[in-house]
């Protein structure tokens, strides 16, 4: 299990997509949402389809860059590479833009 100090360091070193002056807010918004729900008493694991997709899409629409379409699945999947995000049943998943 990850200690709080290890988690703090991992979040501080979060990989965020950048291109010039643009930064993608997807991972930080997802983390803020998940941490706020966890603080309210949610368990360790979330169901993407029932608990993450729509709230993250709403956050991206409100706080993200203006786009025709947002893709909330990608940060959920890509956070695995940051060393503290764990997914279960990945053998049943094929990440694509728009769906997971």
PDB file of N, CA and C in Angstrom:
ATOM      1  N   UNK A   1       0.847  -1.189   0.000  1.00  0.00           N
ATOM      2  CA  UNK A   1       0.000   0.000   0.000  1.00  0.00           C
ATOM      3  C   UNK A   1       0.889   1.247   0.000  1.00  0.00           C
ATOM      4  N   UNK A   2       0.471   2.251  -0.661  1.00  0.00           N
ATOM      5  CA  UNK A   2       1.215   3.493  -0.784  1.00  0.00           C
ATOM      6  C   UNK A   2       1.059   4.338   0.477  1.00  0.00           C
ATOM      7  N   UNK A   3       2.186   4.857   0.980  1.00  0.00           N
ATOM      8  CA  UNK A   3       2.121   5.749   2.139  1.00  0.00           C
ATOM      9  C   UNK A   3       1.704   7.138   1.677  1.00  0.00           C
ATOM     10  N   UNK A   4       1.256   7.965   2.616  1.00  0.00           N
ATOM     11  CA  UNK A   4       0.822   9.313   2.230  1.00  0.00           C
ATOM     12  C   UNK A   4       1.984  10.134   1.681  1.00  0.00           C
ATOM     13  N   UNK A   5       3.184   9.953   2.217  1.00  0.00           N
ATOM     14  CA  UNK A   5       4.355  10.692   1.728  1.00  0.00           C
ATOM     15  C   UNK A   5       4.695  10.256   0.298  1.00  0.00           C
ATOM     16  N   UNK A   6       4.658   8.954   0.052  1.00  0.00           N
ATOM     17  CA  UNK A   6       4.924   8.437  -1.287  1.00  0.00           C
ATOM     18  C   UNK A   6       3.896   8.972  -2.277  1.00  0.00           C
ATOM     19  N   UNK A   7       2.646   9.016  -1.848  1.00  0.00           N
ATOM     20  CA  UNK A   7       1.583   9.538  -2.703  1.00  0.00           C
ATOM     21  C   UNK A   7       1.787  11.022  -2.992  1.00  0.00           C
ATOM     22  N   UNK A   8       2.189  11.786  -1.990  1.00  0.00           N
ATOM     23  CA  UNK A   8       2.455  13.218  -2.189  1.00  0.00           C
ATOM     24  C   UNK A   8       3.549  13.426  -3.225  1.00  0.00           C
ATOM     25  N   UNK A   9       4.609  12.645  -3.126  1.00  0.00           N
ATOM     26  CA  UNK A   9       5.720  12.760  -4.076  1.00  0.00           C
ATOM     27  C   UNK A   9       5.250  12.375  -5.478  1.00  0.00           C
ATOM     28  N   UNK A  10       4.499  11.287  -5.578  1.00  0.00           N
ATOM     29  CA  UNK A  10       4.013  10.837  -6.888  1.00  0.00           C
ATOM     30  C   UNK A  10       3.108  11.884  -7.531  1.00  0.00           C
ATOM     31  N   UNK A  11       2.226  12.488  -6.746  1.00  0.00           N
ATOM     32  CA  UNK A  11       1.336  13.519  -7.290  1.00  0.00           C
ATOM     33  C   UNK A  11       2.134  14.755  -7.693  1.00  0.00           C
ATOM     34  N   UNK A  12       3.156  15.092  -6.921  1.00  0.00           N
ATOM     35  CA  UNK A  12       4.012  16.242  -7.266  1.00  0.00           C
ATOM     36  C   UNK A  12       4.741  16.023  -8.585  1.00  0.00           C
ATOM     37  N   UNK A  13       5.039  14.757  -8.889  1.00  0.00           N
ATOM     38  CA  UNK A  13       5.773  14.423 -10.111  1.00  0.00           C
ATOM     39  C   UNK A  13       4.852  13.942 -11.231  1.00  0.00           C
ATOM     40  N   UNK A  14       3.587  14.240 -11.128  1.00  0.00           N
ATOM     41  CA  UNK A  14       2.591  13.813 -12.100  1.00  0.00           C
ATOM     42  C   UNK A  14       2.982  14.252 -13.508  1.00  0.00           C
ATOM     43  N   UNK A  15       2.895  13.334 -14.451  1.00  0.00           N
ATOM     44  CA  UNK A  15       3.172  13.649 -15.850  1.00  0.00           C
ATOM     45  C   UNK A  15       1.937  14.309 -16.453  1.00  0.00           C
ATOM     46  N   UNK A  16       2.093  15.534 -16.907  1.00  0.00           N
ATOM     47  CA  UNK A  16       0.985  16.279 -17.511  1.00  0.00           C
ATOM     48  C   UNK A  16       1.353  16.611 -18.951  1.00  0.00           C
ATOM     49  N   UNK A  17       0.449  16.293 -19.876  1.00  0.00           N
ATOM     50  CA  UNK A  17       0.701  16.573 -21.283  1.00  0.00           C
ATOM     51  C   UNK A  17       0.841  18.073 -21.485  1.00  0.00           C
ATOM     52  N   UNK A  18       1.860  18.434 -22.276  1.00  0.00           N
ATOM     53  CA  UNK A  18       2.104  19.848 -22.596  1.00  0.00           C
ATOM     54  C   UNK A  18       2.470  19.983 -24.066  1.00  0.00           C
ATOM     55  N   UNK A  19       2.052  21.094 -24.610  1.00  0.00           N
ATOM     56  CA  UNK A  19       2.450  21.455 -25.971  1.00  0.00           C
ATOM     57  C   UNK A  19       2.554  22.963 -25.980  1.00  0.00           C
ATOM     58  N   UNK A  20       3.771  23.465 -26.026  1.00  0.00           N
ATOM     59  CA  UNK A  20       3.976  24.906 -25.934  1.00  0.00           C
ATOM     60  C   UNK A  20       3.491  25.406 -24.589  1.00  0.00           C
ATOM     61  N   UNK A  21       2.601  26.381 -24.606  1.00  0.00           N
ATOM     62  CA  UNK A  21       2.029  26.919 -23.373  1.00  0.00           C
ATOM     63  C   UNK A  21       0.783  26.163 -22.920  1.00  0.00           C
ATOM     64  N   UNK A  22       0.318  25.222 -23.715  1.00  0.00           N
ATOM     65  CA  UNK A  22      -0.892  24.473 -23.366  1.00  0.00           C
ATOM     66  C   UNK A  22      -0.567  23.319 -22.425  1.00  0.00           C
ATOM     67  N   UNK A  23      -1.459  23.105 -21.465  1.00  0.00           N
ATOM     68  CA  UNK A  23      -1.344  21.957 -20.564  1.00  0.00           C
ATOM     69  C   UNK A  23      -2.705  21.291 -20.480  1.00  0.00           C
ATOM     70  N   UNK A  24      -2.695  19.981 -20.424  1.00  0.00           N
ATOM     71  CA  UNK A  24      -3.954  19.244 -20.303  1.00  0.00           C
ATOM     72  C   UNK A  24      -4.338  19.123 -18.830  1.00  0.00           C
ATOM     73  N   UNK A  25      -5.531  19.549 -18.458  1.00  0.00           N
ATOM     74  CA  UNK A  25      -5.966  19.497 -17.057  1.00  0.00           C
ATOM     75  C   UNK A  25      -6.591  18.160 -16.663  1.00  0.00           C
ATOM     76  N   UNK A  26      -6.617  17.199 -17.568  1.00  0.00           N
ATOM     77  CA  UNK A  26      -7.360  15.961 -17.358  1.00  0.00           C
ATOM     78  C   UNK A  26      -6.937  15.194 -16.103  1.00  0.00           C
ATOM     79  N   UNK A  27      -5.653  14.900 -15.975  1.00  0.00           N
ATOM     80  CA  UNK A  27      -5.188  14.136 -14.809  1.00  0.00           C
ATOM     81  C   UNK A  27      -5.398  14.898 -13.503  1.00  0.00           C
ATOM     82  N   UNK A  28      -5.001  16.174 -13.423  1.00  0.00           N
ATOM     83  CA  UNK A  28      -5.230  16.898 -12.162  1.00  0.00           C
ATOM     84  C   UNK A  28      -6.712  16.975 -11.776  1.00  0.00           C
ATOM     85  N   UNK A  29      -7.590  17.202 -12.743  1.00  0.00           N
ATOM     86  CA  UNK A  29      -9.018  17.264 -12.432  1.00  0.00           C
ATOM     87  C   UNK A  29      -9.541  15.912 -11.960  1.00  0.00           C
ATOM     88  N   UNK A  30      -9.101  14.847 -12.599  1.00  0.00           N
ATOM     89  CA  UNK A  30      -9.509  13.508 -12.178  1.00  0.00           C
ATOM     90  C   UNK A  30      -9.035  13.228 -10.756  1.00  0.00           C
ATOM     91  N   UNK A  31      -7.789  13.558 -10.470  1.00  0.00           N
ATOM     92  CA  UNK A  31      -7.256  13.334  -9.122  1.00  0.00           C
ATOM     93  C   UNK A  31      -7.995  14.151  -8.073  1.00  0.00           C
ATOM     94  N   UNK A  32      -8.271  15.399  -8.361  1.00  0.00           N
ATOM     95  CA  UNK A  32      -9.021  16.225  -7.410  1.00  0.00           C
ATOM     96  C   UNK A  32     -10.402  15.638  -7.143  1.00  0.00           C
ATOM     97  N   UNK A  33     -11.058  15.186  -8.193  1.00  0.00           N
ATOM     98  CA  UNK A  33     -12.379  14.590  -8.025  1.00  0.00           C
ATOM     99  C   UNK A  33     -12.299  13.325  -7.169  1.00  0.00           C
ATOM    100  N   UNK A  34     -11.387  12.429  -7.503  1.00  0.00           N
ATOM    101  CA  UNK A  34     -11.260  11.160  -6.779  1.00  0.00           C
ATOM    102  C   UNK A  34     -10.879  11.399  -5.322  1.00  0.00           C
ATOM    103  N   UNK A  35      -9.928  12.293  -5.085  1.00  0.00           N
ATOM    104  CA  UNK A  35      -9.522  12.577  -3.702  1.00  0.00           C
ATOM    105  C   UNK A  35     -10.659  13.204  -2.898  1.00  0.00           C
ATOM    106  N   UNK A  36     -11.457  14.057  -3.529  1.00  0.00           N
ATOM    107  CA  UNK A  36     -12.583  14.661  -2.802  1.00  0.00           C
ATOM    108  C   UNK A  36     -13.630  13.603  -2.453  1.00  0.00           C
ATOM    109  N   UNK A  37     -13.877  12.670  -3.361  1.00  0.00           N
ATOM    110  CA  UNK A  37     -14.830  11.591  -3.080  1.00  0.00           C
ATOM    111  C   UNK A  37     -14.287  10.642  -2.008  1.00  0.00           C
ATOM    112  N   UNK A  38     -12.997  10.359  -2.070  1.00  0.00           N
ATOM    113  CA  UNK A  38     -12.355   9.495  -1.071  1.00  0.00           C
ATOM    114  C   UNK A  38     -12.463  10.129   0.316  1.00  0.00           C
ATOM    115  N   UNK A  39     -12.246  11.429   0.379  1.00  0.00           N
ATOM    116  CA  UNK A  39     -12.344  12.145   1.657  1.00  0.00           C
ATOM    117  C   UNK A  39     -13.766  12.099   2.219  1.00  0.00           C
ATOM    118  N   UNK A  40     -14.757  12.019   1.329  1.00  0.00           N
ATOM    119  CA  UNK A  40     -16.156  11.920   1.767  1.00  0.00           C
ATOM    120  C   UNK A  40     -16.521  10.502   2.216  1.00  0.00           C
ATOM    121  N   UNK A  41     -15.574   9.568   2.094  1.00  0.00           N
ATOM    122  CA  UNK A  41     -15.829   8.209   2.559  1.00  0.00           C
ATOM    123  C   UNK A  41     -15.903   7.144   1.483  1.00  0.00           C
ATOM    124  N   UNK A  42     -15.655   7.513   0.220  1.00  0.00           N
ATOM    125  CA  UNK A  42     -15.684   6.523  -0.858  1.00  0.00           C
ATOM    126  C   UNK A  42     -14.558   5.519  -0.650  1.00  0.00           C
ATOM    127  N   UNK A  43     -14.779   4.301  -1.076  1.00  0.00           N
ATOM    128  CA  UNK A  43     -13.750   3.265  -1.009  1.00  0.00           C
ATOM    129  C   UNK A  43     -12.594   3.562  -1.947  1.00  0.00           C
ATOM    130  N   UNK A  44     -11.614   2.682  -1.933  1.00  0.00           N
ATOM    131  CA  UNK A  44     -10.386   2.879  -2.695  1.00  0.00           C
ATOM    132  C   UNK A  44     -10.592   2.803  -4.211  1.00  0.00           C
ATOM    133  N   UNK A  45     -11.473   1.932  -4.661  1.00  0.00           N
ATOM    134  CA  UNK A  45     -11.673   1.746  -6.095  1.00  0.00           C
ATOM    135  C   UNK A  45     -12.970   2.403  -6.564  1.00  0.00           C
ATOM    136  N   UNK A  46     -12.936   2.913  -7.802  1.00  0.00           N
ATOM    137  CA  UNK A  46     -14.082   3.567  -8.420  1.00  0.00           C
ATOM    138  C   UNK A  46     -14.464   2.799  -9.676  1.00  0.00           C
ATOM    139  N   UNK A  47     -15.715   2.848 -10.029  1.00  0.00           N
ATOM    140  CA  UNK A  47     -16.200   2.273 -11.274  1.00  0.00           C
ATOM    141  C   UNK A  47     -16.214   3.399 -12.309  1.00  0.00           C
ATOM    142  N   UNK A  48     -15.399   3.255 -13.351  1.00  0.00           N
ATOM    143  CA  UNK A  48     -15.273   4.336 -14.326  1.00  0.00           C
ATOM    144  C   UNK A  48     -16.623   4.727 -14.932  1.00  0.00           C
ATOM    145  N   UNK A  49     -17.354   3.751 -15.441  1.00  0.00           N
ATOM    146  CA  UNK A  49     -18.596   4.044 -16.152  1.00  0.00           C
ATOM    147  C   UNK A  49     -19.676   4.664 -15.289  1.00  0.00           C
ATOM    148  N   UNK A  50     -19.772   4.226 -14.048  1.00  0.00           N
ATOM    149  CA  UNK A  50     -20.841   4.700 -13.172  1.00  0.00           C
ATOM    150  C   UNK A  50     -20.451   5.867 -12.274  1.00  0.00           C
ATOM    151  N   UNK A  51     -19.153   6.044 -12.017  1.00  0.00           N
ATOM    152  CA  UNK A  51     -18.744   7.037 -11.026  1.00  0.00           C
ATOM    153  C   UNK A  51     -17.764   8.097 -11.511  1.00  0.00           C
ATOM    154  N   UNK A  52     -17.093   7.859 -12.619  1.00  0.00           N
ATOM    155  CA  UNK A  52     -16.038   8.779 -13.062  1.00  0.00           C
ATOM    156  C   UNK A  52     -16.404   9.519 -14.347  1.00  0.00           C
ATOM    157  N   UNK A  53     -16.876   8.800 -15.338  1.00  0.00           N
ATOM    158  CA  UNK A  53     -17.034   9.373 -16.678  1.00  0.00           C
ATOM    159  C   UNK A  53     -17.782  10.712 -16.681  1.00  0.00           C
ATOM    160  N   UNK A  54     -19.011  10.726 -16.209  1.00  0.00           N
ATOM    161  CA  UNK A  54     -19.807  11.956 -16.305  1.00  0.00           C
ATOM    162  C   UNK A  54     -19.276  13.084 -15.422  1.00  0.00           C
ATOM    163  N   UNK A  55     -18.913  12.826 -14.151  1.00  0.00           N
ATOM    164  CA  UNK A  55     -18.364  13.923 -13.346  1.00  0.00           C
ATOM    165  C   UNK A  55     -17.084  14.516 -13.943  1.00  0.00           C
ATOM    166  N   UNK A  56     -16.201  13.658 -14.476  1.00  0.00           N
ATOM    167  CA  UNK A  56     -14.969  14.172 -15.073  1.00  0.00           C
ATOM    168  C   UNK A  56     -15.275  14.937 -16.358  1.00  0.00           C
ATOM    169  N   UNK A  57     -16.194  14.453 -17.143  1.00  0.00           N
ATOM    170  CA  UNK A  57     -16.595  15.174 -18.353  1.00  0.00           C
ATOM    171  C   UNK A  57     -17.141  16.553 -17.993  1.00  0.00           C
ATOM    172  N   UNK A  58     -17.942  16.627 -16.937  1.00  0.00           N
ATOM    173  CA  UNK A  58     -18.471  17.916 -16.477  1.00  0.00           C
ATOM    174  C   UNK A  58     -17.342  18.852 -16.034  1.00  0.00           C
ATOM    175  N   UNK A  59     -16.367  18.312 -15.303  1.00  0.00           N
ATOM    176  CA  UNK A  59     -15.226  19.127 -14.853  1.00  0.00           C
ATOM    177  C   UNK A  59     -14.400  19.625 -16.035  1.00  0.00           C
ATOM    178  N   UNK A  60     -14.162  18.756 -17.008  1.00  0.00           N
ATOM    179  CA  UNK A  60     -13.394  19.153 -18.191  1.00  0.00           C
ATOM    180  C   UNK A  60     -14.130  20.228 -18.988  1.00  0.00           C
ATOM    181  N   UNK A  61     -15.436  20.098 -19.092  1.00  0.00           N
ATOM    182  CA  UNK A  61     -16.237  21.092 -19.805  1.00  0.00           C
ATOM    183  C   UNK A  61     -16.182  22.438 -19.095  1.00  0.00           C
ATOM    184  N   UNK A  62     -16.230  22.400 -17.775  1.00  0.00           N
ATOM    185  CA  UNK A  62     -16.251  23.635 -16.987  1.00  0.00           C
ATOM    186  C   UNK A  62     -14.867  24.283 -16.861  1.00  0.00           C
ATOM    187  N   UNK A  63     -13.835  23.476 -16.595  1.00  0.00           N
ATOM    188  CA  UNK A  63     -12.511  24.017 -16.280  1.00  0.00           C
ATOM    189  C   UNK A  63     -11.442  23.754 -17.336  1.00  0.00           C
ATOM    190  N   UNK A  64     -11.725  22.908 -18.301  1.00  0.00           N
ATOM    191  CA  UNK A  64     -10.741  22.579 -19.321  1.00  0.00           C
ATOM    192  C   UNK A  64     -10.746  23.576 -20.458  1.00  0.00           C
ATOM    193  N   UNK A  65      -9.840  23.403 -21.404  1.00  0.00           N
ATOM    194  CA  UNK A  65      -9.820  24.284 -22.570  1.00  0.00           C
ATOM    195  C   UNK A  65     -11.086  24.074 -23.396  1.00  0.00           C
ATOM    196  N   UNK A  66     -11.481  25.098 -24.101  1.00  0.00           N
ATOM    197  CA  UNK A  66     -12.688  25.011 -24.927  1.00  0.00           C
ATOM    198  C   UNK A  66     -12.403  24.099 -26.118  1.00  0.00           C
ATOM    199  N   UNK A  67     -13.154  22.995 -26.182  1.00  0.00           N
ATOM    200  CA  UNK A  67     -13.005  22.025 -27.264  1.00  0.00           C
ATOM    201  C   UNK A  67     -14.378  21.533 -27.684  1.00  0.00           C
ATOM    202  N   UNK A  68     -14.436  21.005 -28.890  1.00  0.00           N
ATOM    203  CA  UNK A  68     -15.688  20.405 -29.350  1.00  0.00           C
ATOM    204  C   UNK A  68     -16.026  19.167 -28.535  1.00  0.00           C
ATOM    205  N   UNK A  69     -14.982  18.420 -28.155  1.00  0.00           N
ATOM    206  CA  UNK A  69     -15.194  17.162 -27.449  1.00  0.00           C
ATOM    207  C   UNK A  69     -14.061  16.926 -26.459  1.00  0.00           C
ATOM    208  N   UNK A  70     -14.391  16.388 -25.295  1.00  0.00           N
ATOM    209  CA  UNK A  70     -13.391  16.019 -24.290  1.00  0.00           C
ATOM    210  C   UNK A  70     -13.349  14.501 -24.177  1.00  0.00           C
ATOM    211  N   UNK A  71     -12.212  13.973 -23.761  1.00  0.00           N
ATOM    212  CA  UNK A  71     -12.025  12.533 -23.650  1.00  0.00           C
ATOM    213  C   UNK A  71     -11.633  12.154 -22.224  1.00  0.00           C
ATOM    214  N   UNK A  72     -12.594  11.932 -21.342  1.00  0.00           N
ATOM    215  CA  UNK A  72     -12.290  11.642 -19.945  1.00  0.00           C
ATOM    216  C   UNK A  72     -11.695  10.257 -19.700  1.00  0.00           C
ATOM    217  N   UNK A  73     -11.739   9.372 -20.701  1.00  0.00           N
ATOM    218  CA  UNK A  73     -11.188   8.028 -20.487  1.00  0.00           C
ATOM    219  C   UNK A  73      -9.672   8.027 -20.403  1.00  0.00           C
ATOM    220  N   UNK A  74      -9.025   8.883 -21.149  1.00  0.00           N
ATOM    221  CA  UNK A  74      -7.572   8.807 -21.259  1.00  0.00           C
ATOM    222  C   UNK A  74      -6.843   9.052 -19.937  1.00  0.00           C
ATOM    223  N   UNK A  75      -7.178  10.047 -19.139  1.00  0.00           N
ATOM    224  CA  UNK A  75      -6.445  10.204 -17.882  1.00  0.00           C
ATOM    225  C   UNK A  75      -6.695   9.038 -16.931  1.00  0.00           C
ATOM    226  N   UNK A  76      -7.904   8.483 -16.949  1.00  0.00           N
ATOM    227  CA  UNK A  76      -8.223   7.342 -16.092  1.00  0.00           C
ATOM    228  C   UNK A  76      -7.281   6.182 -16.404  1.00  0.00           C
ATOM    229  N   UNK A  77      -7.014   5.953 -17.678  1.00  0.00           N
ATOM    230  CA  UNK A  77      -6.138   4.868 -18.118  1.00  0.00           C
ATOM    231  C   UNK A  77      -4.663   5.237 -17.939  1.00  0.00           C
ATOM    232  N   UNK A  78      -4.281   6.431 -18.329  1.00  0.00           N
ATOM    233  CA  UNK A  78      -2.866   6.823 -18.358  1.00  0.00           C
ATOM    234  C   UNK A  78      -2.259   7.110 -16.992  1.00  0.00           C
ATOM    235  N   UNK A  79      -3.076   7.345 -15.988  1.00  0.00           N
ATOM    236  CA  UNK A  79      -2.532   7.572 -14.643  1.00  0.00           C
ATOM    237  C   UNK A  79      -1.784   6.353 -14.110  1.00  0.00           C
ATOM    238  N   UNK A  80      -2.011   5.193 -14.698  1.00  0.00           N
ATOM    239  CA  UNK A  80      -1.270   3.991 -14.291  1.00  0.00           C
ATOM    240  C   UNK A  80       0.234   4.217 -14.396  1.00  0.00           C
ATOM    241  N   UNK A  81       0.655   4.978 -15.381  1.00  0.00           N
ATOM    242  CA  UNK A  81       2.075   5.222 -15.615  1.00  0.00           C
ATOM    243  C   UNK A  81       2.717   6.161 -14.613  1.00  0.00           C
ATOM    244  N   UNK A  82       1.920   6.778 -13.738  1.00  0.00           N
ATOM    245  CA  UNK A  82       2.460   7.717 -12.759  1.00  0.00           C
ATOM    246  C   UNK A  82       2.795   7.067 -11.422  1.00  0.00           C
ATOM    247  N   UNK A  83       2.624   5.748 -11.330  1.00  0.00           N
ATOM    248  CA  UNK A  83       3.143   5.011 -10.192  1.00  0.00           C
ATOM    249  C   UNK A  83       2.253   4.831  -8.979  1.00  0.00           C
ATOM    250  N   UNK A  84       1.045   5.341  -8.984  1.00  0.00           N
ATOM    251  CA  UNK A  84       0.185   5.177  -7.810  1.00  0.00           C
ATOM    252  C   UNK A  84      -1.257   4.833  -8.172  1.00  0.00           C
ATOM    253  N   UNK A  85      -1.592   4.847  -9.427  1.00  0.00           N
ATOM    254  CA  UNK A  85      -2.964   4.612  -9.888  1.00  0.00           C
ATOM    255  C   UNK A  85      -3.092   3.153 -10.283  1.00  0.00           C
ATOM    256  N   UNK A  86      -4.036   2.465  -9.696  1.00  0.00           N
ATOM    257  CA  UNK A  86      -4.207   1.044  -9.956  1.00  0.00           C
ATOM    258  C   UNK A  86      -5.566   0.782 -10.590  1.00  0.00           C
ATOM    259  N   UNK A  87      -5.563   0.001 -11.662  1.00  0.00           N
ATOM    260  CA  UNK A  87      -6.803  -0.402 -12.311  1.00  0.00           C
ATOM    261  C   UNK A  87      -6.978  -1.905 -12.146  1.00  0.00           C
ATOM    262  N   UNK A  88      -8.214  -2.327 -11.999  1.00  0.00           N
ATOM    263  CA  UNK A  88      -8.529  -3.746 -11.949  1.00  0.00           C
ATOM    264  C   UNK A  88      -9.234  -4.134 -13.237  1.00  0.00           C
ATOM    265  N   UNK A  89      -9.132  -5.417 -13.587  1.00  0.00           N
ATOM    266  CA  UNK A  89      -9.814  -5.965 -14.767  1.00  0.00           C
ATOM    267  C   UNK A  89      -9.369  -5.316 -16.072  1.00  0.00           C
ATOM    268  N   UNK A  90      -8.116  -4.908 -16.136  1.00  0.00           N
ATOM    269  CA  UNK A  90      -7.632  -4.244 -17.353  1.00  0.00           C
ATOM    270  C   UNK A  90      -7.626  -5.170 -18.560  1.00  0.00           C
ATOM    271  N   UNK A  91      -7.634  -6.469 -18.312  1.00  0.00           N
ATOM    272  CA  UNK A  91      -7.657  -7.407 -19.436  1.00  0.00           C
ATOM    273  C   UNK A  91      -8.957  -7.288 -20.241  1.00  0.00           C
ATOM    274  N   UNK A  92      -9.974  -6.676 -19.652  1.00  0.00           N
ATOM    275  CA  UNK A  92     -11.244  -6.483 -20.337  1.00  0.00           C
ATOM    276  C   UNK A  92     -11.372  -5.095 -20.958  1.00  0.00           C
ATOM    277  N   UNK A  93     -10.324  -4.296 -20.854  1.00  0.00           N
ATOM    278  CA  UNK A  93     -10.390  -2.905 -21.318  1.00  0.00           C
ATOM    279  C   UNK A  93      -9.536  -2.687 -22.552  1.00  0.00           C
ATOM    280  N   UNK A  94     -10.034  -1.888 -23.447  1.00  0.00           N
ATOM    281  CA  UNK A  94      -9.277  -1.405 -24.586  1.00  0.00           C
ATOM    282  C   UNK A  94      -9.487   0.098 -24.612  1.00  0.00           C
ATOM    283  N   UNK A  95      -8.510   0.867 -24.073  1.00  0.00           N
ATOM    284  CA  UNK A  95      -8.723   2.317 -24.013  1.00  0.00           C
ATOM    285  C   UNK A  95      -8.761   2.934 -25.402  1.00  0.00           C
ATOM    286  N   UNK A  96      -9.766   3.749 -25.619  1.00  0.00           N
ATOM    287  CA  UNK A  96      -9.927   4.477 -26.869  1.00  0.00           C
ATOM    288  C   UNK A  96     -10.432   5.858 -26.523  1.00  0.00           C
ATOM    289  N   UNK A  97     -10.251   6.782 -27.417  1.00  0.00           N
ATOM    290  CA  UNK A  97     -10.823   8.111 -27.190  1.00  0.00           C
ATOM    291  C   UNK A  97     -12.332   7.961 -27.064  1.00  0.00           C
ATOM    292  N   UNK A  98     -12.856   8.524 -25.989  1.00  0.00           N
ATOM    293  CA  UNK A  98     -14.302   8.555 -25.817  1.00  0.00           C
ATOM    294  C   UNK A  98     -14.906   7.423 -25.019  1.00  0.00           C
ATOM    295  N   UNK A  99     -14.306   6.215 -25.032  1.00  0.00           N
ATOM    296  CA  UNK A  99     -14.890   5.098 -24.291  1.00  0.00           C
ATOM    297  C   UNK A  99     -13.809   4.297 -23.603  1.00  0.00           C
ATOM    298  N   UNK A 100     -14.223   3.556 -22.591  1.00  0.00           N
ATOM    299  CA  UNK A 100     -13.305   2.653 -21.896  1.00  0.00           C
ATOM    300  C   UNK A 100     -14.068   1.424 -21.515  1.00  0.00           C
TER     301      UNK A 100
END
